[in-house]
Tab-separated table of C-alpha atoms in Angstrom:
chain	number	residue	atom	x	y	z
A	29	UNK	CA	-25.749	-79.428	90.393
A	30	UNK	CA	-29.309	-78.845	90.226
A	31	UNK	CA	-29.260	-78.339	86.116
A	32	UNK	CA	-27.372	-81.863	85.608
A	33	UNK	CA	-30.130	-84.609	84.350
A	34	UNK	CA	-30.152	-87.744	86.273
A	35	UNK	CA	-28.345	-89.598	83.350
A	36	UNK	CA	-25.272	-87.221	83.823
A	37	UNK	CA	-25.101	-88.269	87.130
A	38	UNK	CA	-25.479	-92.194	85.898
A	39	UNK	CA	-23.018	-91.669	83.461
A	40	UNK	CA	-20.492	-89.939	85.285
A	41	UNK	CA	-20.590	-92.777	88.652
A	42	UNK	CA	-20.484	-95.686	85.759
A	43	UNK	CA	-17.576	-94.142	84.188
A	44	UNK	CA	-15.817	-93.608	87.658
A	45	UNK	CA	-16.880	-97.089	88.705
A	46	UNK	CA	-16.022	-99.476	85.756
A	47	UNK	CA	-12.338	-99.158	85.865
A	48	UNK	CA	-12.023	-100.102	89.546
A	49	UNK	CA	-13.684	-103.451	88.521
A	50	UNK	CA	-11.501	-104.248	85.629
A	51	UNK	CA	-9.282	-106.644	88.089
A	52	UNK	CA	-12.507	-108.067	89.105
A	53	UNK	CA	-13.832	-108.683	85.602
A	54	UNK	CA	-10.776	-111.021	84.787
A	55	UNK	CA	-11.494	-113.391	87.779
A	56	UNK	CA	-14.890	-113.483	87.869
A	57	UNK	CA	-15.098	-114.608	84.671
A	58	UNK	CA	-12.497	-117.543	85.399
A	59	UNK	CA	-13.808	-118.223	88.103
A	60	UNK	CA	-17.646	-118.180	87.133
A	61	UNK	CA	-16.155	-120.298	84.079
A	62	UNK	CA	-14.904	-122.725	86.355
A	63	UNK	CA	-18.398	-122.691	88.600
A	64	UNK	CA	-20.116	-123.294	85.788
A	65	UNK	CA	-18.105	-125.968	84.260
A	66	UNK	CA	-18.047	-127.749	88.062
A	67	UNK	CA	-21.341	-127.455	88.225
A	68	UNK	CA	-22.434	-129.332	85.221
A	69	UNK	CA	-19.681	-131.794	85.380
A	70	UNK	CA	-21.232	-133.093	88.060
A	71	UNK	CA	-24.361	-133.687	86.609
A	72	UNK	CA	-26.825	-130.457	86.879
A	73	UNK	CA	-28.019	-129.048	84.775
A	74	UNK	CA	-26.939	-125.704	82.858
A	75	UNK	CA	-29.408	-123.713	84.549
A	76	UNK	CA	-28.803	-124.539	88.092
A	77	UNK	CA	-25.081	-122.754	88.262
A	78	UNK	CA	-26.977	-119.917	86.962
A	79	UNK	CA	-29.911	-119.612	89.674
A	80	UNK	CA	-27.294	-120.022	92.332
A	81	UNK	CA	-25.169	-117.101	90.466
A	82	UNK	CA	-28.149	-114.743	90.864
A	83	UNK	CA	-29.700	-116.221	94.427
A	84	UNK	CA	-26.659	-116.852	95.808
A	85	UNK	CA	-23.859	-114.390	94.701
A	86	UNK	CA	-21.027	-115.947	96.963
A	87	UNK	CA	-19.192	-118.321	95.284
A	88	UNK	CA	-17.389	-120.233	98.198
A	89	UNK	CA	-20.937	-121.084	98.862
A	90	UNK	CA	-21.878	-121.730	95.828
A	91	UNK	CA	-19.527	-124.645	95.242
A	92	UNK	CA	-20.483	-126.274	98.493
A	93	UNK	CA	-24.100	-126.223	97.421
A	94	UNK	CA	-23.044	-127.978	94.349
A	95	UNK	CA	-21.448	-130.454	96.597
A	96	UNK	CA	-24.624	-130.445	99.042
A	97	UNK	CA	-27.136	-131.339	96.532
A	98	UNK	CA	-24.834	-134.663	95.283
A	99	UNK	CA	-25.192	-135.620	98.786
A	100	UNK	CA	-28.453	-136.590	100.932
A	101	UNK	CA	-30.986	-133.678	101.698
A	102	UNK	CA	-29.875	-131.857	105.214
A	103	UNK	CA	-31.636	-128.765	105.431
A	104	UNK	CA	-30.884	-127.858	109.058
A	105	UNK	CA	-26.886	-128.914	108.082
A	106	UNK	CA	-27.165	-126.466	104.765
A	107	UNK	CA	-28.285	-122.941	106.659
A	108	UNK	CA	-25.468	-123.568	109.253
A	109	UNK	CA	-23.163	-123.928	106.504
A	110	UNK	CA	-24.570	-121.001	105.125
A	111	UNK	CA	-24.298	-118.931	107.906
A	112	UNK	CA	-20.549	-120.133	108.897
A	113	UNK	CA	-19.132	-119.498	105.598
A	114	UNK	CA	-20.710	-116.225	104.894
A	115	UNK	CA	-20.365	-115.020	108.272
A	116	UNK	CA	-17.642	-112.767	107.269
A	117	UNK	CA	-20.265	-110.574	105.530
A	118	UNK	CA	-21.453	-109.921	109.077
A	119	UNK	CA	-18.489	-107.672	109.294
A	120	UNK	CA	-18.386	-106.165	105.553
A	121	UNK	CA	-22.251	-104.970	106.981
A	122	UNK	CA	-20.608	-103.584	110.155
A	123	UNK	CA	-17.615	-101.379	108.411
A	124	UNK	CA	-20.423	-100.154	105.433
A	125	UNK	CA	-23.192	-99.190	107.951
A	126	UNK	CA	-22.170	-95.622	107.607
A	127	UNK	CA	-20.839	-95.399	104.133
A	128	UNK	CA	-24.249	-97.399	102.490
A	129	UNK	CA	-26.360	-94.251	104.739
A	130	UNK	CA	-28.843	-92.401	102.136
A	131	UNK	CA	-28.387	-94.273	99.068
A	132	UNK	CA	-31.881	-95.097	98.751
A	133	UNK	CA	-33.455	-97.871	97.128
A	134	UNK	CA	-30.154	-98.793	95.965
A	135	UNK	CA	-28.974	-99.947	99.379
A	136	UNK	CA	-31.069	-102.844	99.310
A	137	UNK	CA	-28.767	-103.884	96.282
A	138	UNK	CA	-26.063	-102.848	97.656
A	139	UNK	CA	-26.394	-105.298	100.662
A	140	UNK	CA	-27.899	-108.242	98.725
A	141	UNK	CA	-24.766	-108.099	96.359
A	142	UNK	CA	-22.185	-107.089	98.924
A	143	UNK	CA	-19.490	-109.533	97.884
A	144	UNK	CA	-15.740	-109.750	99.178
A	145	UNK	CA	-15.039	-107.912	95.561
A	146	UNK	CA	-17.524	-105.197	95.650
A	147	UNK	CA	-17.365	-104.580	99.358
A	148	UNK	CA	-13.318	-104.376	99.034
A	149	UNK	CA	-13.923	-101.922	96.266
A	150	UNK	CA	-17.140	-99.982	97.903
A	151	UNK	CA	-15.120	-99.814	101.377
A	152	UNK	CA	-11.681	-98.482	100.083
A	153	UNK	CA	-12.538	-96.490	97.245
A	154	UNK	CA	-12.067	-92.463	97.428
A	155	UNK	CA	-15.165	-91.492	95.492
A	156	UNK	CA	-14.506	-88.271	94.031
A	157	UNK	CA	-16.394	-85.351	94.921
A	158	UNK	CA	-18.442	-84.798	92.072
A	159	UNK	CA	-19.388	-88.699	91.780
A	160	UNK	CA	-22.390	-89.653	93.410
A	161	UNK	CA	-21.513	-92.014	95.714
A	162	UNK	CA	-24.783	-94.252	95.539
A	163	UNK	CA	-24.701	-94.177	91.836
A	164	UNK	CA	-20.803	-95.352	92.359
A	165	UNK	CA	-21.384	-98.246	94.331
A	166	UNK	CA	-24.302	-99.484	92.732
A	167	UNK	CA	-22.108	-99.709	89.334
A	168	UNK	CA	-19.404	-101.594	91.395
A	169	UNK	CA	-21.891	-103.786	92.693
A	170	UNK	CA	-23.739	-104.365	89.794
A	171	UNK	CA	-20.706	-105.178	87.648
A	172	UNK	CA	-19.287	-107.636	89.392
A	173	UNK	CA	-22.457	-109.571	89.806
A	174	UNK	CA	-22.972	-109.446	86.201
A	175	UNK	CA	-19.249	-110.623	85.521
A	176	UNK	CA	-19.456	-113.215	88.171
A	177	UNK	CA	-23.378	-114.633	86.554
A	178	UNK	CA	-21.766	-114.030	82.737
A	179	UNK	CA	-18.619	-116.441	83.565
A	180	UNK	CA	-21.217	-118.842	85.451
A	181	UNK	CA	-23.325	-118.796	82.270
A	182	UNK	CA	-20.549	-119.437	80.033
A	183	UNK	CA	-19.105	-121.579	82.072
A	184	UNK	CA	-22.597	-123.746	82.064
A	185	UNK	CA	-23.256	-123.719	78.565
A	186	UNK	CA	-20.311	-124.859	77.641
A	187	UNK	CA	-19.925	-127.962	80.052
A	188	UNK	CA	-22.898	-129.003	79.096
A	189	UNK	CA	-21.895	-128.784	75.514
A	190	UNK	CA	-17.934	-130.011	75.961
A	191	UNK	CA	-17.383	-133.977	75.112
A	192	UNK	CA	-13.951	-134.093	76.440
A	193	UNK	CA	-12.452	-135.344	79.634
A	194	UNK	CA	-13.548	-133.163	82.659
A	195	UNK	CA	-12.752	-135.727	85.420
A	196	UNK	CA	-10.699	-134.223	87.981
A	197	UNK	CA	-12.244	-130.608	87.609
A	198	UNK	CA	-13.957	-130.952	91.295
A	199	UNK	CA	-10.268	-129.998	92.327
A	200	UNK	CA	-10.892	-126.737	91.629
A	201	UNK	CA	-13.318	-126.247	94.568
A	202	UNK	CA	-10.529	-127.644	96.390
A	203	UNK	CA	-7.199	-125.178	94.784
A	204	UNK	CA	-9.370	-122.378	95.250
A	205	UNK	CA	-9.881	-122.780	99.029
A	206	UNK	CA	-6.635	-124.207	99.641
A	207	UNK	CA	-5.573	-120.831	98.105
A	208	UNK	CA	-7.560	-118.654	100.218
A	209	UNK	CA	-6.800	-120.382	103.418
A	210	UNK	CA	-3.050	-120.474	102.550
A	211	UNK	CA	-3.428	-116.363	101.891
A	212	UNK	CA	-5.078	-115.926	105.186
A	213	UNK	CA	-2.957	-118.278	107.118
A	214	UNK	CA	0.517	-116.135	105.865
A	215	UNK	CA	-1.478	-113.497	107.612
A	216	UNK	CA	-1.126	-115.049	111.088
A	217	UNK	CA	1.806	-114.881	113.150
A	218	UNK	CA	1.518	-118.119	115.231
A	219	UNK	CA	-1.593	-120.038	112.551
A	220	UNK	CA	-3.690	-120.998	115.194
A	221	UNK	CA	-6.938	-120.404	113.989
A	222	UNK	CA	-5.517	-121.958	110.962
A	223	UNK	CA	-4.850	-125.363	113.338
A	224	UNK	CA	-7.514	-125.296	114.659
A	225	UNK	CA	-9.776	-124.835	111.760
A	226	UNK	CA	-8.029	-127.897	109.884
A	227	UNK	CA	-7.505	-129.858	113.414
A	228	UNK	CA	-11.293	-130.007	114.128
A	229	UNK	CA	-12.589	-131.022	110.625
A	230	UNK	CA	-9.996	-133.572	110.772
A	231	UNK	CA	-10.922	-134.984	114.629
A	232	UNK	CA	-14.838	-134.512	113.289
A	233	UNK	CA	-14.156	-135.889	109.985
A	234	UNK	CA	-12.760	-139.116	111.748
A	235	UNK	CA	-15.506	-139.174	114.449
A	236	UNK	CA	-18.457	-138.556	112.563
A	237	UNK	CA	-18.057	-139.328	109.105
A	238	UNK	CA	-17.630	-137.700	105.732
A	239	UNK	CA	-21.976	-137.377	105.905
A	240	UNK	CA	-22.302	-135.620	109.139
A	241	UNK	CA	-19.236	-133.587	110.812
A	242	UNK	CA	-19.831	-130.449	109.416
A	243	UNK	CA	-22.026	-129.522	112.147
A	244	UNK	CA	-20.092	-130.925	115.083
A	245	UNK	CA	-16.880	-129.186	113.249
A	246	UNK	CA	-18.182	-125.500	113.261
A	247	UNK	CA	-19.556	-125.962	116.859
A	248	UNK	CA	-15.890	-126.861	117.674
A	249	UNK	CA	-14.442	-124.204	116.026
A	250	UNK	CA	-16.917	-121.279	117.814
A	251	UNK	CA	-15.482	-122.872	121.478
A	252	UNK	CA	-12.226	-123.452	120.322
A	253	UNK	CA	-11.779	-119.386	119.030
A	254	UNK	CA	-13.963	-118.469	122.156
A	255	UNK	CA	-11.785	-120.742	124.454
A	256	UNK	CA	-8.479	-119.553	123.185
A	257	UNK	CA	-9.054	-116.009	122.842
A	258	UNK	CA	-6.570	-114.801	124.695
A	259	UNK	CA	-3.881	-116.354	123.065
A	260	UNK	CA	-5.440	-115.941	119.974
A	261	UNK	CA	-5.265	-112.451	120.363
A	262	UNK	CA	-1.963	-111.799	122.045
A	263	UNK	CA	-0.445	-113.437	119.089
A	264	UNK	CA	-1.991	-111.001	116.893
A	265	UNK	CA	-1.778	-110.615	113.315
A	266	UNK	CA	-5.057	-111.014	113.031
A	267	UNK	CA	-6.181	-108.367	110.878
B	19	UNK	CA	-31.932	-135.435	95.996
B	20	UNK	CA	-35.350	-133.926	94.459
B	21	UNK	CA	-36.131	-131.053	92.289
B	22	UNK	CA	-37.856	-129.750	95.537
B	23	UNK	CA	-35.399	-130.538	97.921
B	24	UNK	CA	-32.708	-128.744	95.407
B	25	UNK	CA	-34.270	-125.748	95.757
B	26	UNK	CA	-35.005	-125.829	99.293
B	27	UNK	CA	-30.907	-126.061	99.519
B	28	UNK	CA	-30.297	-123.167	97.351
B	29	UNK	CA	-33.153	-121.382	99.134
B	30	UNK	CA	-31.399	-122.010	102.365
B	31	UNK	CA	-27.804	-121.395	100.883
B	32	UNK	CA	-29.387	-117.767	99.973
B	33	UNK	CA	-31.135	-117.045	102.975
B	34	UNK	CA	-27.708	-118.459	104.949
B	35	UNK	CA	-26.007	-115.435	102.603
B	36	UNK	CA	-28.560	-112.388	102.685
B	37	UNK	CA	-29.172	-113.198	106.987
B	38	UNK	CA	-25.408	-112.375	106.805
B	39	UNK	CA	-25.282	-109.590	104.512
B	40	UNK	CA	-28.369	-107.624	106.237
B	41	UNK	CA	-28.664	-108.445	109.559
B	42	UNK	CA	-25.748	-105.711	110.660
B	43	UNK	CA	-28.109	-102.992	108.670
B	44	UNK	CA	-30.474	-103.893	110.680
B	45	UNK	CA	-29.358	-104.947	114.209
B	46	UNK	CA	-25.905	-102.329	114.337
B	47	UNK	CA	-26.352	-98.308	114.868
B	48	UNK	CA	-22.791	-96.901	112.914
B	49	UNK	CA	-23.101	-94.874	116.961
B	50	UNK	CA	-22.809	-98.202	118.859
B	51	UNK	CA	-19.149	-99.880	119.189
B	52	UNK	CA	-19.776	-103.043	117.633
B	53	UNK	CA	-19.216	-105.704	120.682
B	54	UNK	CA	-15.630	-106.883	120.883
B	55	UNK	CA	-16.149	-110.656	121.022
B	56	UNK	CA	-18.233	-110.016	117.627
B	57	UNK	CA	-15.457	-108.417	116.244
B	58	UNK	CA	-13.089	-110.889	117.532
B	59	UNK	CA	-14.821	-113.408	115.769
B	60	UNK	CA	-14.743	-111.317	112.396
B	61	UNK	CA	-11.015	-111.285	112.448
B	62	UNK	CA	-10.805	-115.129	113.751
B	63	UNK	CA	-13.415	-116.711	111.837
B	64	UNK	CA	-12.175	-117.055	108.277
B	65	UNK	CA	-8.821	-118.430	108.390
B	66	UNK	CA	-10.603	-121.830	110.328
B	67	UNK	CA	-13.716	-121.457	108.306
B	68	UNK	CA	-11.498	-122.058	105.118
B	69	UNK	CA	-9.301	-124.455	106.655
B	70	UNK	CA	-13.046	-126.573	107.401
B	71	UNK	CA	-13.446	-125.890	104.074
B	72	UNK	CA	-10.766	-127.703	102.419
B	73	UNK	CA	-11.191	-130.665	104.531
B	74	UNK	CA	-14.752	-130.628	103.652
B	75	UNK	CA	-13.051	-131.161	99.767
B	76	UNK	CA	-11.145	-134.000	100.682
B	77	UNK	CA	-13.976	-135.735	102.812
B	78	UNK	CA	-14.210	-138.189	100.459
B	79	UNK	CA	-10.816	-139.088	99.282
B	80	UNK	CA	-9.781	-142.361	101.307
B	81	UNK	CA	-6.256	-142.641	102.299
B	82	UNK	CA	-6.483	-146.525	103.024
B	83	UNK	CA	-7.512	-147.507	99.753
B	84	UNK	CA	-5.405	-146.674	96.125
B	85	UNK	CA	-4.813	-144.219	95.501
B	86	UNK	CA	-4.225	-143.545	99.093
B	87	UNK	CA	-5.030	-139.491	98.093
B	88	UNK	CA	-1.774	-139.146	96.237
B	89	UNK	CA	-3.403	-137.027	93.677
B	90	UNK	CA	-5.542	-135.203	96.004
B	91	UNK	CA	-2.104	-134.673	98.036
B	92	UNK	CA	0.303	-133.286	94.527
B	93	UNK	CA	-2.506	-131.247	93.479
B	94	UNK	CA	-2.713	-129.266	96.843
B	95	UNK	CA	1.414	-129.566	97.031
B	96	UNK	CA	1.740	-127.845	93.223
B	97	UNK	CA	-1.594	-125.458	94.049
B	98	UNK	CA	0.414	-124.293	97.320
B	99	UNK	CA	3.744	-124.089	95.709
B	100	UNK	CA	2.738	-121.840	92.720
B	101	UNK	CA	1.160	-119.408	95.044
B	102	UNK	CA	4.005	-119.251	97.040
B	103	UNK	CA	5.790	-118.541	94.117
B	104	UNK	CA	3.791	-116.105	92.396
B	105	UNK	CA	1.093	-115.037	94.348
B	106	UNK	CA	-1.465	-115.042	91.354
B	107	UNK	CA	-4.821	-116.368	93.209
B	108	UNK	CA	-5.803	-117.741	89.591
B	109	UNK	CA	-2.796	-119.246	88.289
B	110	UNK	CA	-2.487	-121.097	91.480
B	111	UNK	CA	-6.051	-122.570	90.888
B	112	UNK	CA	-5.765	-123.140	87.595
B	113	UNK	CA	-2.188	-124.818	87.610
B	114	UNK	CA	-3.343	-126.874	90.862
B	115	UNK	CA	-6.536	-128.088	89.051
B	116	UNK	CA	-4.907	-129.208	85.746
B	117	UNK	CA	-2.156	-130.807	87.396
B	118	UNK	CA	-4.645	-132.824	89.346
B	119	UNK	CA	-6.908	-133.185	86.164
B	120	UNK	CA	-3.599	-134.836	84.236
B	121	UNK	CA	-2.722	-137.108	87.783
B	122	UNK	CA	-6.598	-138.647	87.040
B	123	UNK	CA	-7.018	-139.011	84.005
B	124	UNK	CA	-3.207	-140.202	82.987
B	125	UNK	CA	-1.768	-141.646	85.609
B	126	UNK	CA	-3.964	-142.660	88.576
């Protein structure tokens, strides 16, 4: 081992690393496409999607920025949102905390870029012995953040270069979580944090008002969950 | 909203994400069970977190007034239909959004 250079070593972890992102590649870039074509439909410009790309790195998020800055400035309103939606990176943290162990500098990238594809990737991958498994993940990481800023990027330039008819392309915020909820709610057994996610925003969104029941929604949802453990629980399903 | 305030959002919006995405690293030992409320909360979380999140899409879409969120209502009906079907996260999205794209700009 000692004789290989450290470019053998680069090579060799890029090589192992690439084809596990190939899925990733093809929606990332649709998807980025999309963020970026959201984005400057509604009004920003091409740059923006971009920053957020690179900042960011969490699409969900992302799009509800997008959304955030069309609305009034709520600063306090943004981090919670920020912190509810990403929250399940809390637990991608927890299940890497030994596998991310002496990787060097290259675990502070790995954390800052740990997104559901690269952490899905990173957790379930069987490195093979002679791959360095730093090396490895920082490829997976890295690719997928440049596939996911490259579709953005396209996606920008060319929305802010199209002339025909976007209106109605703000539904794809909306397809893509109904999608992801629908694929974790086939998950549960008995869907009650499902109802319960969807019961409170409506009750909020009727109480409060489009502007302000975010906050008074996730608040719901933590006592809800913490209220109905139990039952939650005993239904299982909910891994 | 103002240049400023813009980026204070996206500042927050990344903060929001990297508080997530380090604070295990640095509060969590890989010897310490992680406490089982917290990881209660892991596996409950998401599904309600995305069901928020696609009534936070339709906060604006008025059911009193026409169109009365018909398009809003096919769009989520076709979106939910193909995935049933197929199970391909992006033709789901994609078939969803055009659909809805044609109900606006052709019909509604």
């Amino acid at each position: 081992m000692q004789t290989e250079t450290k470019s053998t070593i680069r090579r060799r972890a890029f090589s192992a690393a690439f084809p596990r992102t190939i899925p990733i590649l093809a929606g990332f870039l649709f998807l980025g496409i999309s963020y970026g074509l959201y984005a400057t439909a509604a009004g920003f410009a091409f740059w923006y999607p971009i920053l957020m790309a690179v900042a960011i790195f969490g699409g969900s998020l992302e799009f509800v920025a997008v959304e955030m800055m069309l609305g009034v400035f709520a600063p306090v309103q943004t981090f919670v949102m920020a912190l509810m939606i990403q929250a399940r990176h809390l637990f991608y943290g927890i299940s890497m905390l030994e596998k991310y162990k002496g990787t060097g500098w290259k675990k502070i990238y790995l954390i800052y870029g740990m997104c559901d594809e690269s952490f899905s990737i990173n957790c379930s991958a069987d490195i093979p012995e002679d791959v360095d498994k730093g090396w490895f993940m920082f490829f997976v990481t890295l690719l997928n953040q440049l596939y996911w800023v490259a579709g953005t990027a396209v996606g920008a330039v060319l929305g802010s270069l199209i002339t025909f008819d976007l209106d109605g392309l703000e539904f794809v915020m909306t397809a893509m979580f109904v999608v992801i909820f629908l694929d974790q709610w086939l998950k549960e057994k008995k869907h009650y944090t499902g109802v319960i996610g969807l019961a409170a925003s409506a009750v909020c969104l009727l109480i409060f008002g489009a502007d302000s029941f975010m906050i008074p929604t996730m608040m719901c949802i933590l006592v809800l969950l913490t209220v109905f453990r139990k039952p939650i629980e005993q239904a299982g399903g909910l891994l | 909203m103002m240049l400023t305030q813009q980026m204070i959002t996206i500042g927050l919006c990344a903060l929001g994400t990297m508080a997530t995405r380090f604070l295990p690293f640095l509060i969590f030992s890989p010897k310490k069970p992680t406490p089982k409320y917290i990881q209660y909360l892991g596996h409950a979380l998401p599904c309600a977190i995305f069901g928020m999140l696609v009534v936070y899409c339709l906060k604006s879409v008025s059911i009193t007034a026409a169109p009365y969120g018909v398009p809003e209502a096919i769009g989520i009906v076709v979106t939910v239909a193909l995935h049933l079907w197929k199970r391909q996260m992006l033709l789901s999205i994609a078939g969803g959004t055009v659909c809805y794209m044609l109900l606006v700009q052709f019909i509604f």
